[in-house]
Coordinates of C-alpha atoms in Angstrom, one line a residue:
M190 CA 9.0 -16.2 -36.8
G191 CA 10.2 -17.0 -33.2
T192 CA 11.9 -14.6 -30.8
K193 CA 15.3 -16.3 -31.2
K194 CA 15.3 -15.9 -34.9
Q195 CA 14.6 -12.2 -34.6
T196 CA 17.1 -11.6 -31.8
T197 CA 20.9 -11.2 -32.1
I198 CA 23.4 -10.4 -29.4
S199 CA 26.8 -9.0 -30.2
E200 CA 29.3 -7.1 -28.0
G201 CA 26.7 -6.2 -25.3
V202 CA 24.1 -5.1 -27.7
I203 CA 20.8 -7.0 -28.3
T204 CA 19.1 -6.4 -31.6
F205 CA 15.4 -7.3 -31.8
K206 CA 13.7 -6.3 -35.1
D207 CA 14.6 -2.6 -35.4
L208 CA 15.4 -2.1 -31.7
S209 CA 18.9 -1.8 -30.3
I210 CA 19.0 -2.7 -26.6
L211 CA 22.1 -2.2 -24.4
H212 CA 22.8 -5.2 -22.3
I213 CA 24.8 -4.2 -19.2
T214 CA 26.3 -7.3 -17.4
S215 CA 28.8 -5.5 -15.1
P216 CA 29.2 -2.1 -13.4
F217 CA 32.3 -1.7 -15.6
D218 CA 30.0 -1.7 -18.7
F219 CA 28.2 1.4 -17.6
N220 CA 28.9 4.5 -19.7
I221 CA 26.0 7.0 -19.5
A222 CA 27.2 8.9 -22.6
E223 CA 26.5 5.8 -24.7
I224 CA 22.9 5.2 -23.5
V225 CA 21.4 7.8 -25.9
K226 CA 22.3 5.5 -28.8
Y227 CA 20.0 2.8 -27.7
H228 CA 16.2 2.2 -27.6
A229 CA 16.4 0.6 -24.1
I230 CA 18.7 -0.9 -21.5
I231 CA 18.7 -4.3 -19.8
I232 CA 20.6 -4.4 -16.5
D233 CA 21.9 -7.9 -15.8
F234 CA 24.0 -8.0 -12.6
G235 CA 23.5 -8.5 -8.9
D236 CA 25.2 -5.4 -7.3
E237 CA 22.1 -3.8 -5.8
D238 CA 23.8 -0.6 -4.6
F239 CA 25.4 0.1 -8.0
M240 CA 22.1 -0.8 -9.8
S241 CA 20.3 1.8 -7.7
F242 CA 23.1 4.3 -8.3
M243 CA 23.0 3.6 -12.1
I244 CA 19.2 3.9 -12.4
K245 CA 19.1 7.2 -10.5
K246 CA 22.1 8.5 -12.6
I247 CA 20.2 7.7 -15.8
R248 CA 16.8 9.1 -14.7
S249 CA 18.4 12.4 -13.5
N250 CA 20.5 12.9 -16.5
D251 CA 20.4 16.4 -18.2
H252 CA 19.8 14.8 -21.6
Q253 CA 16.1 14.1 -21.8
K254 CA 16.4 11.1 -24.2
T255 CA 18.8 9.5 -21.8
A256 CA 16.7 10.2 -18.7
L257 CA 13.6 8.7 -20.3
T258 CA 15.3 5.6 -21.8
P259 CA 13.3 2.4 -21.0
I260 CA 15.1 0.4 -18.3
F261 CA 14.6 -3.3 -17.6
V262 CA 16.2 -5.6 -15.0
L263 CA 17.0 -9.3 -15.6
N264 CA 16.3 -11.3 -12.5
M265 CA 15.8 -8.4 -10.1
P266 CA 16.9 -9.1 -6.5
K267 CA 14.0 -9.3 -4.1
T268 CA 15.8 -6.9 -1.8
A269 CA 16.2 -4.2 -4.5
D270 CA 15.4 -0.7 -3.1
I271 CA 12.4 1.4 -3.9
Y272 CA 14.2 3.5 -6.6
V273 CA 14.9 0.3 -8.6
K274 CA 11.4 -1.0 -8.2
T275 CA 9.6 2.3 -9.2
L276 CA 11.9 3.7 -11.8
I277 CA 12.4 0.7 -14.1
D278 CA 9.9 -0.4 -16.8
G279 CA 9.8 -4.1 -16.3
V280 CA 11.5 -7.3 -15.1
L281 CA 12.8 -10.1 -17.3
F282 CA 13.7 -13.7 -16.3
S283 CA 15.4 -14.6 -19.5
L284 CA 16.7 -12.8 -22.6
E285 CA 14.3 -15.0 -24.6
Q286 CA 11.5 -12.8 -23.3
I287 CA 12.7 -9.8 -25.3
D288 CA 9.5 -9.9 -27.4
L289 CA 7.5 -9.2 -24.1
I290 CA 9.0 -5.8 -23.7
E291 CA 8.7 -4.6 -27.3
N292 CA 5.3 -3.0 -26.8
T293 CA 6.5 -1.2 -23.7
I294 CA 9.6 0.2 -25.4
R295 CA 7.5 1.4 -28.4
R296 CA 4.8 3.0 -26.2
I297 CA 7.4 4.9 -24.2
Q298 CA 9.1 6.0 -27.5
T299 CA 5.8 7.4 -28.7
K300 CA 5.2 9.2 -25.5
C301 CA 8.7 10.7 -25.5
N302 CA 8.0 12.0 -29.0
D303 CA 5.0 13.9 -27.7
I304 CA 6.9 16.1 -25.3
Y305 CA 9.0 19.2 -26.0
V306 CA 12.6 19.6 -24.8
A307 CA 12.2 22.7 -22.6
D308 CA 15.1 24.6 -21.2
S309 CA 13.6 25.7 -17.9
I310 CA 14.5 29.1 -16.3
S311 CA 15.1 27.9 -12.8
F312 CA 16.4 24.7 -11.1
E313 CA 12.9 24.2 -9.5
A314 CA 11.2 24.4 -12.9
K315 CA 13.7 22.0 -14.4
V316 CA 13.1 19.4 -11.7
I317 CA 9.3 19.8 -12.0
N318 CA 9.6 19.4 -15.8
R319 CA 11.7 16.2 -15.6
T320 CA 9.4 14.7 -12.9
F321 CA 6.2 15.2 -15.0
N322 CA 8.0 14.0 -18.1
Q323 CA 8.8 10.8 -16.3
L324 CA 5.2 10.4 -15.1
Y325 CA 3.7 11.2 -18.5
T326 CA 5.9 8.8 -20.5
R327 CA 5.0 6.0 -18.1
D328 CA 1.3 6.7 -18.0
K329 CA 1.4 7.5 -14.3
K330 CA -1.0 9.9 -12.8
R331 CA 0.2 9.6 -9.2
L332 CA 3.3 10.8 -7.3
E333 CA 3.4 8.5 -4.3
P334 CA 5.5 8.6 -1.1
F335 CA 7.4 5.5 0.0
P336 CA 9.1 4.8 3.3
Y337 CA 12.9 4.7 2.8
H338 CA 15.5 4.2 5.5
K339 CA 18.2 6.1 3.6
S340 CA 16.2 9.3 3.2
S341 CA 16.8 12.2 5.6
I342 CA 13.0 12.7 5.9
G343 CA 12.1 9.0 6.1
Y344 CA 10.2 9.1 2.8
V345 CA 11.0 9.4 -0.9
F346 CA 8.9 10.3 -4.0
P347 CA 11.2 8.4 -6.4
E348 CA 10.4 10.3 -9.6
L349 CA 11.1 13.6 -7.8
S350 CA 13.6 12.7 -5.0
L351 CA 16.1 11.2 -7.4
H352 CA 17.1 14.8 -8.4
F353 CA 18.3 15.5 -4.9
K354 CA 21.2 14.2 -2.7
D355 CA 20.2 12.3 0.4
N356 CA 21.2 15.2 2.7
D357 CA 19.3 17.7 0.6
E358 CA 16.0 15.9 0.3
T359 CA 14.2 18.4 2.5
Q360 CA 14.1 20.5 -0.7
V361 CA 11.6 18.0 -2.0
F362 CA 8.9 19.6 0.2
K363 CA 9.6 22.9 -1.6
I364 CA 9.0 21.4 -5.0
L365 CA 5.8 19.6 -3.7
D366 CA 4.5 22.9 -2.4
I367 CA 5.1 24.6 -5.7
I368 CA 3.3 22.0 -7.8
E369 CA 0.3 21.9 -5.4
K370 CA 0.1 25.7 -5.3
E371 CA 0.2 25.9 -9.1
D372 CA -2.6 23.4 -9.4
L373 CA -0.4 20.8 -11.2
V374 CA -1.6 18.2 -8.7
T375 CA -4.2 17.6 -6.1
S376 CA -3.2 16.0 -2.8
S377 CA -4.5 13.7 -0.2
F378 CA -3.1 13.1 3.3
H379 CA -0.8 10.1 3.7
Q380 CA 1.2 10.4 7.0
R381 CA 2.6 13.0 9.4
I382 CA 6.3 13.2 10.3
Y383 CA 8.3 15.3 12.7
T384 CA 11.6 16.8 11.9
C385 CA 14.5 18.6 13.5
T386 CA 14.0 22.3 14.2
S387 CA 17.6 23.0 13.0
C388 CA 18.1 21.0 9.8
D389 CA 14.7 19.5 9.0
S390 CA 16.0 15.9 9.2
G391 CA 13.6 13.2 10.2
I392 CA 16.3 10.9 11.6
L393 CA 15.7 11.4 15.3
N394 CA 16.5 9.4 18.4
Y395 CA 13.7 9.8 21.0
R396 CA 14.8 9.5 24.6
E397 CA 13.3 9.7 28.1
V398 CA 15.5 12.0 30.1
C399 CA 15.9 13.3 33.6
P400 CA 14.1 16.6 34.0
K401 CA 17.0 17.9 36.1
C402 CA 20.2 17.0 34.1
Q403 CA 18.7 15.7 30.8
S404 CA 20.5 12.3 31.1
S405 CA 18.8 9.3 29.7
D406 CA 20.8 7.0 32.1
S407 CA 18.2 6.0 34.7
K408 CA 16.8 3.0 36.6
E409 CA 13.1 2.5 37.3
E410 CA 11.1 0.7 40.0
D411 CA 7.4 0.4 40.9
L412 CA 5.8 2.7 43.4
V413 CA 3.6 0.7 45.8
H414 CA 0.5 2.1 47.5
H415 CA -0.6 0.1 50.7
F416 CA -4.4 0.6 51.0
P417 CA -4.9 0.0 54.8
C418 CA -2.3 2.6 56.0
A419 CA -2.0 4.7 52.8
Y420 CA 1.7 4.4 52.7
V421 CA 3.3 5.1 49.3
G422 CA 6.9 4.2 48.5
P423 CA 9.3 2.5 46.1
I424 CA 8.9 -1.3 46.0
K425 CA 12.4 -1.8 47.6
D426 CA 11.0 -0.4 50.8
F427 CA 8.5 -3.3 51.0
K428 CA 11.1 -6.1 50.2
N429 CA 13.2 -8.1 52.6
K430 CA 16.4 -10.1 52.2
L431 CA 14.8 -13.4 53.2
D432 CA 12.1 -14.1 50.7
D433 CA 9.9 -12.5 48.0
D434 CA 7.1 -11.4 50.4
L435 CA 6.2 -7.7 50.6
N436 CA 5.7 -6.1 54.0
C437 CA 4.7 -2.5 54.6
P438 CA 7.5 -0.6 56.2
K439 CA 4.9 1.7 58.0
C440 CA 2.5 -0.8 59.6
N441 CA 4.4 -4.1 59.0
K442 CA 1.4 -5.8 57.5
H443 CA 2.0 -8.5 54.8
L444 CA 0.9 -7.5 51.3
K445 CA -1.0 -10.4 49.8
H446 CA -3.1 -9.5 46.8
I447 CA -2.5 -6.7 44.3
G448 CA -5.7 -4.7 43.7
V449 CA -7.1 -5.9 47.1
D450 CA -4.7 -4.6 49.7
Y451 CA -2.2 -2.7 47.5
D452 CA -1.6 -1.5 44.0
K453 CA 1.3 0.0 41.8
P454 CA 0.1 3.4 40.8
S455 CA 3.2 4.6 39.1
I456 CA 6.9 4.1 38.4
L457 CA 9.7 5.9 40.2
Y458 CA 12.8 6.8 38.2
T459 CA 16.2 7.5 39.7
C460 CA 18.8 9.2 37.5
N461 CA 22.2 7.4 37.5
S462 CA 23.9 10.7 36.7
C463 CA 22.6 13.1 39.3
S464 CA 20.6 10.8 41.6
H465 CA 17.4 12.9 41.1
K466 CA 14.2 10.9 41.7
Y467 CA 11.2 11.6 39.5
Q468 CA 8.0 10.1 38.2
D469 CA 7.5 12.2 35.1
F470 CA 10.3 12.2 32.6
N471 CA 11.0 14.6 29.7
V472 CA 11.2 13.4 26.2
K473 CA 13.9 14.6 23.9
A474 CA 14.5 14.0 20.2
K475 CA 18.2 14.1 19.3
C476 CA 18.9 14.7 15.6
L477 CA 21.4 12.2 14.3
V478 CA 22.4 14.5 11.4
C479 CA 23.2 17.9 13.1
L480 CA 23.1 16.6 16.8
Q481 CA 20.5 19.2 17.8
D482 CA 18.7 18.0 21.0
N483 CA 15.0 18.9 20.4
D484 CA 12.1 19.1 22.9
V485 CA 9.5 16.9 21.3
E486 CA 7.0 19.7 21.7
S487 CA 9.0 22.0 19.4
L488 CA 9.6 19.5 16.6
A489 CA 8.5 20.7 13.2
S490 CA 5.4 18.8 11.9
K491 CA 5.1 18.0 8.2
S492 CA 2.4 16.3 6.3
I493 CA 3.4 13.6 3.9
K494 CA 0.8 13.6 1.0
S495 CA 0.0 11.6 -2.1
Y496 CA -0.4 13.6 -5.3
E497 CA -2.4 13.1 -8.4
T498 CA -1.8 15.1 -11.6
T499 CA -4.4 17.5 -12.9
K500 CA -5.2 18.3 -16.5
K501 CA -2.9 21.2 -16.2
G502 CA -0.2 18.9 -14.9
E503 CA -0.7 16.4 -17.7
D504 CA -0.4 19.3 -20.3
L505 CA 2.9 20.4 -18.7
A506 CA 4.8 17.5 -20.3
L507 CA 3.4 18.3 -23.7
N508 CA 4.1 22.0 -23.6
G509 CA 7.2 22.1 -21.4
Y510 CA 7.5 23.8 -18.0
L511 CA 9.7 26.9 -18.3
S512 CA 9.2 28.6 -15.0
T513 CA 7.5 28.5 -11.6
S514 CA 5.1 31.3 -10.5
G515 CA 7.9 32.5 -8.3
D516 CA 10.2 32.9 -11.3
L517 CA 7.5 34.8 -13.2
D518 CA 6.5 37.0 -10.2
E519 CA 9.8 38.7 -10.6
M520 CA 9.0 39.9 -14.1
K521 CA 8.7 43.7 -14.1
G522 CA 5.3 45.0 -15.1
T523 CA 3.4 42.1 -13.6
V524 CA 1.8 41.3 -10.2
S525 CA 1.7 37.9 -8.5
Y526 CA -1.3 35.7 -9.1
E527 CA -2.3 36.2 -5.4
I528 CA -2.2 40.0 -5.7
F529 CA -4.2 39.8 -9.0
Q530 CA -7.0 37.9 -7.2
V531 CA -7.1 40.5 -4.4
M532 CA -7.3 43.4 -6.9
L533 CA -10.0 41.5 -8.9
N534 CA -12.1 41.1 -5.7
Y535 CA -11.7 44.8 -5.0
E536 CA -12.8 45.6 -8.6
L537 CA -16.0 43.5 -8.2
E538 CA -16.9 45.3 -5.0
R539 CA -16.4 48.6 -6.8
L540 CA -18.6 47.5 -9.7
K541 CA -21.4 46.8 -7.2
Q542 CA -21.4 50.5 -6.3
N543 CA -21.0 51.9 -9.8
D544 CA -22.8 51.6 -13.1
S545 CA -19.7 50.7 -15.2
T546 CA -18.2 47.7 -17.0
S547 CA -14.8 45.9 -16.4
N548 CA -13.3 42.8 -17.9
I549 CA -10.8 40.1 -17.4
A550 CA -9.0 38.5 -20.3
Y551 CA -6.2 36.1 -21.3
I552 CA -3.7 35.8 -24.0
K553 CA -2.2 32.4 -24.6
I554 CA 0.7 31.3 -26.8
A555 CA -0.6 27.8 -27.6
N556 CA 2.6 26.5 -29.0
A557 CA 4.9 28.1 -26.4
G558 CA 6.6 24.8 -25.7
E559 CA 7.7 24.6 -29.4
I560 CA 9.0 28.2 -29.3
Y561 CA 10.8 27.9 -25.9
S562 CA 12.4 24.6 -26.8
Q563 CA 14.5 26.4 -29.5
I564 CA 16.1 28.9 -27.1
G565 CA 18.0 28.8 -23.9
S566 CA 16.8 29.9 -20.5
D567 CA 18.5 33.4 -20.7
R568 CA 16.8 34.1 -24.0
Q569 CA 13.5 32.9 -22.6
K570 CA 13.7 35.6 -19.9
V571 CA 14.5 38.2 -22.5
L572 CA 11.6 37.2 -24.7
I573 CA 9.1 37.1 -21.8
A574 CA 10.3 40.5 -20.7
E575 CA 9.8 41.9 -24.2
F576 CA 6.3 40.3 -24.2
I577 CA 5.4 42.1 -20.9
Q578 CA 6.9 45.4 -22.1
L579 CA 4.7 45.2 -25.3
L580 CA 1.5 44.5 -23.2
R581 CA 2.3 47.3 -20.7
A582 CA 2.8 49.8 -23.6
N583 CA -0.7 49.0 -24.8
L584 CA -2.6 48.8 -21.5
R585 CA -3.3 51.5 -19.0
S586 CA -1.5 51.7 -15.7
S587 CA -4.7 50.8 -13.9
D588 CA -4.8 47.4 -15.7
F589 CA -3.1 44.5 -14.0
I590 CA -1.2 41.6 -15.6
T591 CA -0.3 38.3 -14.0
F592 CA 1.1 35.0 -15.3
Y593 CA -1.0 31.9 -15.0
N594 CA 1.9 29.9 -16.5
S595 CA 4.7 30.6 -18.9
S596 CA 2.4 30.4 -21.9
T597 CA -0.7 32.3 -20.6
L598 CA -1.1 35.8 -19.1
I599 CA -4.3 37.1 -17.4
M600 CA -5.1 40.8 -17.4
S601 CA -7.7 43.1 -16.1
L602 CA -9.3 45.6 -18.5
N603 CA -11.2 47.9 -16.2
E604 CA -13.9 50.5 -16.8
I605 CA -14.2 49.8 -20.6
P606 CA -17.0 48.0 -22.5
E607 CA -16.4 44.5 -23.7
R608 CA -16.3 45.7 -27.3
V609 CA -13.4 48.1 -26.6
A610 CA -11.6 45.4 -24.6
N611 CA -11.8 43.0 -27.5
G612 CA -10.4 45.7 -29.8
I613 CA -7.4 46.3 -27.4
L614 CA -6.7 42.6 -27.1
G615 CA -6.9 42.1 -30.9
D616 CA -4.3 44.8 -31.4
I617 CA -2.1 43.2 -28.7
K618 CA -2.5 39.8 -30.4
D619 CA -1.2 41.2 -33.7
L620 CA 1.8 42.9 -32.0
V621 CA 2.7 39.7 -30.1
A622 CA 2.4 37.7 -33.4
K623 CA 4.7 40.2 -35.0
L624 CA 7.2 39.9 -32.2
L625 CA 7.3 36.1 -32.4
T626 CA 7.5 36.1 -36.1
Q627 CA 10.6 38.3 -36.0
N628 CA 12.2 36.0 -33.5
F629 CA 11.0 32.6 -35.0
K630 CA 10.7 32.9 -38.7
T631 CA 10.2 29.1 -39.2
I632 CA 7.4 28.6 -36.6
D633 CA 3.8 29.5 -37.2
T634 CA 2.5 31.4 -34.1
D635 CA -0.7 30.1 -32.5
I636 CA -2.1 32.9 -30.2
I637 CA -5.5 32.6 -28.5
T638 CA -7.2 35.5 -26.7
K639 CA -10.6 35.9 -25.0
V640 CA -12.4 38.6 -23.0
F641 CA -14.8 37.9 -20.2
P642 CA -17.0 40.8 -18.8
L643 CA -17.0 40.8 -15.0
D644 CA -20.3 40.0 -13.3
P645 CA -20.5 41.7 -9.8
E646 CA -23.0 39.0 -8.7
L647 CA -20.4 36.2 -9.1
S648 CA -17.3 35.6 -6.9
Y649 CA -13.9 36.4 -8.3
K650 CA -12.8 32.8 -7.8
L651 CA -15.6 31.4 -10.0
Q652 CA -15.0 34.0 -12.7
L653 CA -11.3 33.2 -12.7
Q654 CA -12.1 29.5 -12.8
I655 CA -14.3 30.0 -15.9
L656 CA -11.5 32.0 -17.6
L657 CA -8.8 29.5 -16.8
E658 CA -10.9 26.5 -17.9
D659 CA -11.5 28.3 -21.2
S660 CA -7.7 29.0 -21.6
E661 CA -6.8 25.4 -20.9
N662 CA -9.3 24.1 -23.4
G663 CA -8.4 26.7 -26.0

């Protein structure tokens, strides 16, 4: 059966087999609330600015199904901006090619069904969650920077930057720092940029200015060095009104060959504002956003990097990303991951001097995404706080707890044998299961725990790595 026989078009809706595709032929047809009803969208008009606005509006929508809807463009303009090029799922040249996008639509649908709808605790966590959902459903493993003239930093990461206004894009660096710190991505150097010391904008006007009055209004002329008599002066001193010959004002000799009897070692600048003469100018960088005039030496240097998702980052989309480590560091009864590492290192040094046994362990709620997806962010905080309170009640004050992520906690169980540590962790596992069952009667809890005895001969980093790899594979 041909594509034409399987396709019908009626009132802006294309039906192909069991797929309903919204066909937008005018900016006036755009109603974002209607998009959730369709399997895909085809944009078919030439207003490039509105096309970019529409795509960013869809991709940043709070409703996950809307944000991840497959988008195709019919006859995309060659001058379409980077957001259009990177955030769409394909280009059509005719509506008769609908069959060519069927597999793409169904593949994205399948990927979307894999992920949990997570209500993140903070704005940062919400943006990270949406960004990784977009990458996962499009089989992308890289978050790449692209030069963009409308960006306040000169670059955009389309899947991430779309969540920020143009004048707020410096917050993109904050998100990138978080995902790299939390091992959701690995990075590689791409480019270095310099930004304003006042507002972090990269839109700067570089000017050579007078060192005395800072004016950029100046004229320049060559300095001439006459070898035989060693006279040095501006070229105007060597010129005459009759012809183009150069004659030395000191010895009156005619200058014939540059490099033989004279050279031009430098340039002399004369400021048109204050008449100051100088050879070495200052360089200023005026911010075109806040108008701060920066010395180039004081500009903030930032590295633009390319990022590749890790296994932990890929799992994020499947389990949901509820909170950053910064959100979790604020939980009473826990320490930050950095502090936990320091304390673990101290404990290993202590074990080298003492004949005793200590352990590290993790407890992981494997189906945390399924659980958290059923409650709002406020209730998530309450549940996590109850979880921590339960652990603290069953651990000694000398044992430390830290979050690895919103589904996994790491703890130290010091100065007890591995057998005792396993018993304590088993009791905690039963109590956590009871807590979750009371709150989520229709969900089967899936809790994984494991104890690792500390080896004083191995580094704390290696032992943490072994524990975390086990938790991620568990």
